Amino acid sequence: MSAAKFSRYDTVDYLKTEEEIAAYLDAVIEDGDPALIAAALGDVARARNISKLARDTGMSREGIYRALSGEGNPSFATVMKIAGALGLRLSFRPMTGRASG
């Protein structure tokens, strides 16, 4: 019996369409962990062209990687700048099953 061979899992391999990207980000946002949200935005950035994103945002590639590593702590302004350059829009919806007030 031969040993099973596995390739390394990378979320980026599954972010091919706008719908897949939106579904992924929606699922991550449901968790509510800011570091996970930043890392997911980093996955989307890697699925696209990081060099073009750097040009579009005026940030360095290294700065983008660092901010969206999951270890970074990007400002809201940075998140918005990157999301906009990726063609993404942040939106808010009421939480279901939660009392307001």
Short mmCIF file of N, CA, C and O in Angstrom, two decimals:
data_model
loop_
_atom_site.label_atom_id
_atom_site.label_comp_id
_atom_site.label_asym_id
_atom_site.label_seq_id
_atom_site.Cartn_x
_atom_site.Cartn_y
_atom_site.Cartn_z
N MET A 1 0.84 -1.18 0.00
CA MET A 1 0.00 0.00 0.00
C MET A 1 0.89 1.24 0.00
O MET A 1 1.80 1.34 0.80
N SER A 2 0.63 2.14 -0.91
CA SER A 2 1.44 3.35 -0.98
C SER A 2 0.89 4.41 -0.02
O SER A 2 -0.30 4.42 0.29
N ALA A 3 1.78 5.26 0.43
CA ALA A 3 1.38 6.32 1.35
C ALA A 3 0.53 7.35 0.61
O ALA A 3 0.80 7.68 -0.54
N ALA A 4 -0.47 7.83 1.28
CA ALA A 4 -1.32 8.86 0.69
C ALA A 4 -0.54 10.16 0.60
O ALA A 4 0.22 10.51 1.49
N LYS A 5 -0.74 10.86 -0.49
CA LYS A 5 -0.08 12.15 -0.68
C LYS A 5 -1.14 13.24 -0.68
O LYS A 5 -2.15 13.12 -1.35
N PHE A 6 -0.89 14.25 0.09
CA PHE A 6 -1.82 15.36 0.19
C PHE A 6 -1.13 16.65 -0.22
O PHE A 6 0.04 16.85 0.07
N SER A 7 -1.87 17.49 -0.89
CA SER A 7 -1.32 18.80 -1.21
C SER A 7 -1.77 19.76 -0.11
O SER A 7 -2.77 19.53 0.57
N ARG A 8 -1.04 20.82 0.05
CA ARG A 8 -1.35 21.80 1.07
C ARG A 8 -2.63 22.53 0.70
O ARG A 8 -2.81 22.97 -0.43
N TYR A 9 -3.55 22.65 1.66
CA TYR A 9 -4.80 23.35 1.42
C TYR A 9 -4.54 24.85 1.40
O TYR A 9 -3.85 25.38 2.26
N ASP A 10 -5.12 25.52 0.43
CA ASP A 10 -5.02 26.97 0.36
C ASP A 10 -6.38 27.49 -0.11
O ASP A 10 -6.84 27.18 -1.20
N THR A 11 -7.02 28.28 0.75
CA THR A 11 -8.33 28.84 0.45
C THR A 11 -8.34 29.56 -0.89
O THR A 11 -9.34 29.54 -1.62
N VAL A 12 -7.23 30.18 -1.23
CA VAL A 12 -7.14 30.96 -2.47
C VAL A 12 -7.51 30.11 -3.68
O VAL A 12 -8.10 30.62 -4.64
N ASP A 13 -7.22 28.82 -3.63
CA ASP A 13 -7.54 27.94 -4.74
C ASP A 13 -9.04 27.84 -5.01
O ASP A 13 -9.45 27.40 -6.08
N TYR A 14 -9.86 28.24 -4.05
CA TYR A 14 -11.30 28.11 -4.16
C TYR A 14 -12.02 29.45 -4.31
O TYR A 14 -13.24 29.52 -4.24
N LEU A 15 -11.26 30.51 -4.50
CA LEU A 15 -11.83 31.84 -4.66
C LEU A 15 -11.69 32.29 -6.11
O LEU A 15 -10.91 33.16 -6.44
N LYS A 16 -12.47 31.69 -6.96
CA LYS A 16 -12.36 31.94 -8.40
C LYS A 16 -13.37 32.96 -8.91
O LYS A 16 -13.09 33.68 -9.85
N THR A 17 -14.57 32.99 -8.32
CA THR A 17 -15.62 33.87 -8.83
C THR A 17 -15.98 34.92 -7.78
O THR A 17 -15.69 34.77 -6.59
N GLU A 18 -16.66 35.96 -8.23
CA GLU A 18 -17.14 37.00 -7.32
C GLU A 18 -18.09 36.41 -6.28
O GLU A 18 -18.07 36.81 -5.12
N GLU A 19 -18.91 35.46 -6.70
CA GLU A 19 -19.87 34.83 -5.79
C GLU A 19 -19.15 34.02 -4.71
O GLU A 19 -19.56 34.04 -3.55
N GLU A 20 -18.11 33.29 -5.09
CA GLU A 20 -17.34 32.51 -4.11
C GLU A 20 -16.65 33.43 -3.12
O GLU A 20 -16.62 33.16 -1.91
N ILE A 21 -16.12 34.53 -3.61
CA ILE A 21 -15.45 35.50 -2.74
C ILE A 21 -16.44 36.11 -1.76
O ILE A 21 -16.19 36.18 -0.55
N ALA A 22 -17.60 36.51 -2.25
CA ALA A 22 -18.62 37.12 -1.38
C ALA A 22 -19.11 36.12 -0.34
O ALA A 22 -19.26 36.47 0.84
N ALA A 23 -19.34 34.88 -0.74
CA ALA A 23 -19.81 33.86 0.21
C ALA A 23 -18.75 33.59 1.28
O ALA A 23 -19.08 33.44 2.46
N TYR A 24 -17.51 33.54 0.87
CA TYR A 24 -16.40 33.31 1.82
C TYR A 24 -16.32 34.45 2.83
O TYR A 24 -16.28 34.22 4.05
N LEU A 25 -16.33 35.68 2.35
CA LEU A 25 -16.24 36.82 3.27
C LEU A 25 -17.46 36.90 4.18
O LEU A 25 -17.33 37.20 5.37
N ASP A 26 -18.65 36.62 3.66
CA ASP A 26 -19.86 36.61 4.49
C ASP A 26 -19.73 35.58 5.61
O ASP A 26 -20.09 35.85 6.76
N ALA A 27 -19.24 34.39 5.28
CA ALA A 27 -19.09 33.33 6.28
C ALA A 27 -18.09 33.74 7.36
O ALA A 27 -18.31 33.52 8.55
N VAL A 28 -16.99 34.35 6.95
CA VAL A 28 -15.97 34.77 7.91
C VAL A 28 -16.48 35.89 8.80
O VAL A 28 -16.24 35.89 10.02
N ILE A 29 -17.22 36.81 8.23
CA ILE A 29 -17.76 37.92 9.02
C ILE A 29 -18.75 37.42 10.06
O ILE A 29 -18.83 37.98 11.16
N GLU A 30 -19.47 36.35 9.76
CA GLU A 30 -20.40 35.76 10.73
C GLU A 30 -19.68 35.38 12.02
O GLU A 30 -20.24 35.47 13.09
N ASP A 31 -18.44 34.94 11.89
CA ASP A 31 -17.65 34.55 13.06
C ASP A 31 -17.36 35.75 13.96
O ASP A 31 -17.34 35.63 15.18
N GLY A 32 -17.13 36.90 13.33
CA GLY A 32 -16.93 38.14 14.08
C GLY A 32 -15.52 38.39 14.59
O GLY A 32 -15.28 39.38 15.26
N ASP A 33 -14.58 37.54 14.28
CA ASP A 33 -13.20 37.71 14.74
C ASP A 33 -12.46 38.66 13.80
O ASP A 33 -12.24 38.33 12.64
N PRO A 34 -12.07 39.85 14.29
CA PRO A 34 -11.40 40.82 13.41
C PRO A 34 -10.13 40.28 12.75
O PRO A 34 -9.88 40.58 11.58
N ALA A 35 -9.35 39.49 13.46
CA ALA A 35 -8.11 38.94 12.87
C ALA A 35 -8.45 37.98 11.74
O ALA A 35 -7.77 37.96 10.71
N LEU A 36 -9.50 37.20 11.93
CA LEU A 36 -9.92 36.25 10.89
C LEU A 36 -10.46 36.99 9.67
O LEU A 36 -10.20 36.61 8.53
N ILE A 37 -11.19 38.08 9.91
CA ILE A 37 -11.71 38.89 8.81
C ILE A 37 -10.56 39.50 8.01
O ILE A 37 -10.56 39.46 6.78
N ALA A 38 -9.55 40.02 8.70
CA ALA A 38 -8.39 40.59 8.01
C ALA A 38 -7.66 39.50 7.21
O ALA A 38 -7.27 39.73 6.06
N ALA A 39 -7.49 38.34 7.81
CA ALA A 39 -6.82 37.24 7.10
C ALA A 39 -7.62 36.80 5.88
O ALA A 39 -7.04 36.50 4.82
N ALA A 40 -8.95 36.78 5.99
CA ALA A 40 -9.79 36.39 4.84
C ALA A 40 -9.67 37.42 3.73
O ALA A 40 -9.61 37.06 2.55
N LEU A 41 -9.64 38.69 4.09
CA LEU A 41 -9.44 39.73 3.08
C LEU A 41 -8.07 39.55 2.42
O LEU A 41 -7.91 39.75 1.22
N GLY A 42 -7.09 39.11 3.21
CA GLY A 42 -5.78 38.78 2.66
C GLY A 42 -5.84 37.62 1.67
O GLY A 42 -5.16 37.62 0.65
N ASP A 43 -6.67 36.62 1.98
CA ASP A 43 -6.86 35.50 1.05
C ASP A 43 -7.43 36.01 -0.28
O ASP A 43 -6.98 35.61 -1.35
N VAL A 44 -8.41 36.89 -0.19
CA VAL A 44 -9.00 37.45 -1.41
C VAL A 44 -7.95 38.26 -2.17
O VAL A 44 -7.86 38.15 -3.40
N ALA A 45 -7.16 39.02 -1.45
CA ALA A 45 -6.09 39.81 -2.10
C ALA A 45 -5.11 38.88 -2.81
O ALA A 45 -4.68 39.16 -3.93
N ARG A 46 -4.77 37.75 -2.18
CA ARG A 46 -3.86 36.80 -2.82
C ARG A 46 -4.50 36.13 -4.02
O ARG A 46 -3.81 35.78 -4.99
N ALA A 47 -5.82 35.94 -3.97
CA ALA A 47 -6.52 35.32 -5.09
C ALA A 47 -6.53 36.25 -6.30
O ALA A 47 -6.64 35.80 -7.44
N ARG A 48 -6.43 37.51 -6.03
CA ARG A 48 -6.34 38.52 -7.09
C ARG A 48 -4.86 38.84 -7.30
O ARG A 48 -4.00 38.12 -6.84
N ASN A 49 -4.54 39.91 -7.91
CA ASN A 49 -3.17 40.29 -8.20
C ASN A 49 -2.66 41.26 -7.13
O ASN A 49 -3.04 42.43 -7.13
N ILE A 50 -1.80 40.77 -6.24
CA ILE A 50 -1.30 41.59 -5.14
C ILE A 50 -0.52 42.80 -5.67
O ILE A 50 -0.62 43.90 -5.12
N SER A 51 0.25 42.63 -6.72
CA SER A 51 1.02 43.75 -7.26
C SER A 51 0.10 44.86 -7.77
O SER A 51 0.34 46.04 -7.53
N LYS A 52 -0.96 44.47 -8.47
CA LYS A 52 -1.93 45.47 -8.94
C LYS A 52 -2.63 46.12 -7.76
O LYS A 52 -2.85 47.34 -7.74
N LEU A 53 -2.97 45.34 -6.76
CA LEU A 53 -3.62 45.88 -5.56
C LEU A 53 -2.71 46.90 -4.87
O LEU A 53 -3.17 47.96 -4.45
N ALA A 54 -1.44 46.60 -4.81
CA ALA A 54 -0.48 47.54 -4.21
C ALA A 54 -0.47 48.85 -4.99
O ALA A 54 -0.50 49.94 -4.40
N ARG A 55 -0.46 48.76 -6.31
CA ARG A 55 -0.49 49.98 -7.13
C ARG A 55 -1.80 50.75 -6.92
O ARG A 55 -1.79 51.97 -6.78
N ASP A 56 -2.91 50.03 -6.89
CA ASP A 56 -4.22 50.67 -6.76
C ASP A 56 -4.43 51.34 -5.40
O ASP A 56 -5.16 52.32 -5.30
N THR A 57 -3.81 50.80 -4.36
CA THR A 57 -3.99 51.34 -3.01
C THR A 57 -2.89 52.31 -2.61
O THR A 57 -3.04 53.04 -1.64
N GLY A 58 -1.77 52.28 -3.34
CA GLY A 58 -0.62 53.09 -2.94
C GLY A 58 0.14 52.50 -1.77
O GLY A 58 0.97 53.16 -1.16
N MET A 59 -0.16 51.25 -1.46
CA MET A 59 0.54 50.55 -0.37
C MET A 59 1.59 49.62 -0.97
O MET A 59 1.49 49.25 -2.14
N SER A 60 2.55 49.23 -0.17
CA SER A 60 3.53 48.25 -0.64
C SER A 60 2.92 46.86 -0.54
O SER A 60 2.00 46.62 0.26
N ARG A 61 3.43 45.95 -1.34
CA ARG A 61 2.98 44.56 -1.25
C ARG A 61 3.21 44.02 0.15
O ARG A 61 2.35 43.36 0.72
N GLU A 62 4.36 44.33 0.71
CA GLU A 62 4.70 43.86 2.05
C GLU A 62 3.74 44.43 3.08
O GLU A 62 3.33 43.75 4.02
N GLY A 63 3.37 45.70 2.90
CA GLY A 63 2.43 46.34 3.81
C GLY A 63 1.06 45.67 3.77
O GLY A 63 0.41 45.49 4.81
N ILE A 64 0.64 45.29 2.57
CA ILE A 64 -0.64 44.59 2.43
C ILE A 64 -0.57 43.23 3.10
O ILE A 64 -1.45 42.87 3.87
N TYR A 65 0.49 42.48 2.80
CA TYR A 65 0.64 41.16 3.43
C TYR A 65 0.66 41.28 4.95
O TYR A 65 0.02 40.51 5.66
N ARG A 66 1.38 42.25 5.46
CA ARG A 66 1.51 42.43 6.91
C ARG A 66 0.16 42.81 7.53
O ARG A 66 -0.25 42.24 8.53
N ALA A 67 -0.53 43.77 6.92
CA ALA A 67 -1.81 44.23 7.46
C ALA A 67 -2.86 43.13 7.46
O ALA A 67 -3.67 43.03 8.39
N LEU A 68 -2.85 42.27 6.44
CA LEU A 68 -3.88 41.26 6.28
C LEU A 68 -3.43 39.86 6.64
O LEU A 68 -4.05 38.88 6.26
N SER A 69 -2.38 39.76 7.43
CA SER A 69 -1.83 38.46 7.78
C SER A 69 -2.65 37.72 8.81
O SER A 69 -2.46 36.53 9.02
N GLY A 70 -3.53 38.39 9.51
CA GLY A 70 -4.20 37.77 10.64
C GLY A 70 -3.48 38.12 11.92
O GLY A 70 -4.04 38.09 13.00
N GLU A 71 -2.21 38.43 11.80
CA GLU A 71 -1.39 38.88 12.92
C GLU A 71 -1.37 40.40 12.96
O GLU A 71 -1.10 40.99 13.99
N GLY A 72 -1.65 41.01 11.82
CA GLY A 72 -1.65 42.46 11.74
C GLY A 72 -2.91 43.03 12.37
O GLY A 72 -3.83 42.31 12.75
N ASN A 73 -2.94 44.32 12.47
CA ASN A 73 -4.10 44.99 13.03
C ASN A 73 -4.40 46.20 12.16
O ASN A 73 -4.14 47.34 12.55
N PRO A 74 -4.96 45.96 10.95
CA PRO A 74 -5.17 47.07 10.03
C PRO A 74 -6.22 48.04 10.54
O PRO A 74 -7.18 47.64 11.21
N SER A 75 -6.04 49.29 10.22
CA SER A 75 -7.05 50.29 10.57
C SER A 75 -8.27 50.06 9.70
O SER A 75 -8.20 49.41 8.64
N PHE A 76 -9.39 50.61 10.13
CA PHE A 76 -10.62 50.50 9.33
C PHE A 76 -10.41 51.17 7.98
O PHE A 76 -10.87 50.68 6.96
N ALA A 77 -9.68 52.27 7.98
CA ALA A 77 -9.39 52.98 6.72
C ALA A 77 -8.61 52.09 5.76
O ALA A 77 -8.88 52.07 4.56
N THR A 78 -7.67 51.32 6.28
CA THR A 78 -6.88 50.41 5.44
C THR A 78 -7.77 49.31 4.88
O THR A 78 -7.70 48.98 3.70
N VAL A 79 -8.62 48.75 5.73
CA VAL A 79 -9.54 47.70 5.27
C VAL A 79 -10.44 48.25 4.16
O VAL A 79 -10.64 47.60 3.14
N MET A 80 -10.97 49.45 4.36
CA MET A 80 -11.85 50.04 3.35
C MET A 80 -11.11 50.33 2.05
O MET A 80 -11.64 50.11 0.96
N LYS A 81 -9.87 50.81 2.15
CA LYS A 81 -9.07 51.11 0.96
C LYS A 81 -8.81 49.83 0.17
O LYS A 81 -8.97 49.79 -1.06
N ILE A 82 -8.44 48.77 0.86
CA ILE A 82 -8.15 47.50 0.20
C ILE A 82 -9.42 46.90 -0.38
O ILE A 82 -9.44 46.45 -1.53
N ALA A 83 -10.50 46.90 0.39
CA ALA A 83 -11.77 46.36 -0.10
C ALA A 83 -12.22 47.10 -1.36
O ALA A 83 -12.61 46.48 -2.35
N GLY A 84 -12.13 48.42 -1.33
CA GLY A 84 -12.53 49.21 -2.50
C GLY A 84 -11.68 48.89 -3.72
O GLY A 84 -12.21 48.76 -4.83
N ALA A 85 -10.38 48.75 -3.52
CA ALA A 85 -9.49 48.43 -4.64
C ALA A 85 -9.76 47.03 -5.19
O ALA A 85 -9.50 46.76 -6.36
N LEU A 86 -10.30 46.15 -4.34
CA LEU A 86 -10.66 44.80 -4.77
C LEU A 86 -12.05 44.76 -5.41
O LEU A 86 -12.51 43.71 -5.85
N GLY A 87 -12.73 45.91 -5.42
CA GLY A 87 -14.07 45.96 -5.99
C GLY A 87 -15.13 45.44 -5.03
O GLY A 87 -16.19 44.98 -5.45
N LEU A 88 -14.82 45.50 -3.73
CA LEU A 88 -15.75 45.02 -2.71
C LEU A 88 -16.36 46.18 -1.95
O LEU A 88 -15.72 47.21 -1.77
N ARG A 89 -17.57 45.99 -1.50
CA ARG A 89 -18.25 47.01 -0.73
C ARG A 89 -18.64 46.41 0.61
O ARG A 89 -19.20 45.32 0.68
N LEU A 90 -18.37 47.12 1.66
CA LEU A 90 -18.76 46.71 2.99
C LEU A 90 -20.21 47.11 3.21
O LEU A 90 -20.60 48.22 2.85
N SER A 91 -21.01 46.21 3.76
CA SER A 91 -22.40 46.56 4.05
C SER A 91 -22.79 45.97 5.39
O SER A 91 -22.15 45.06 5.90
N PHE A 92 -23.84 46.51 5.94
CA PHE A 92 -24.32 46.08 7.24
C PHE A 92 -25.76 45.62 7.11
O PHE A 92 -26.54 46.22 6.37
N ARG A 93 -26.11 44.57 7.85
CA ARG A 93 -27.47 44.04 7.89
C ARG A 93 -27.84 43.83 9.35
O ARG A 93 -26.99 43.55 10.18
N PRO A 94 -29.13 43.91 9.64
CA PRO A 94 -29.55 43.63 11.01
C PRO A 94 -29.24 42.17 11.37
O PRO A 94 -29.33 41.29 10.52
N MET A 95 -28.85 41.97 12.60
CA MET A 95 -28.61 40.60 13.07
C MET A 95 -29.98 39.98 13.36
O MET A 95 -30.83 40.60 13.97
N THR A 96 -30.19 38.76 12.91
CA THR A 96 -31.46 38.11 13.13
C THR A 96 -31.47 37.46 14.51
O THR A 96 -30.44 36.98 14.99
N GLY A 97 -32.62 37.49 15.14
CA GLY A 97 -32.78 36.85 16.44
C GLY A 97 -32.10 37.59 17.58
O GLY A 97 -31.84 37.02 18.61
N ARG A 98 -31.82 38.85 17.40
CA ARG A 98 -31.15 39.61 18.43
C ARG A 98 -31.98 40.87 18.73
O ARG A 98 -32.33 41.60 17.82
N ALA A 99 -32.24 41.08 19.98
CA ALA A 99 -33.03 42.25 20.38
C ALA A 99 -32.21 43.51 20.21
O ALA A 99 -31.01 43.52 20.45
N SER A 100 -32.84 44.57 19.76
CA SER A 100 -32.14 45.84 19.63
C SER A 100 -32.26 46.61 20.92
O SER A 100 -33.16 46.39 21.71
N GLY A 101 -31.36 47.53 21.09
CA GLY A 101 -31.50 48.40 22.24
C GLY A 101 -30.30 48.42 23.03
O GLY A 101 -29.77 48.95 23.79
#
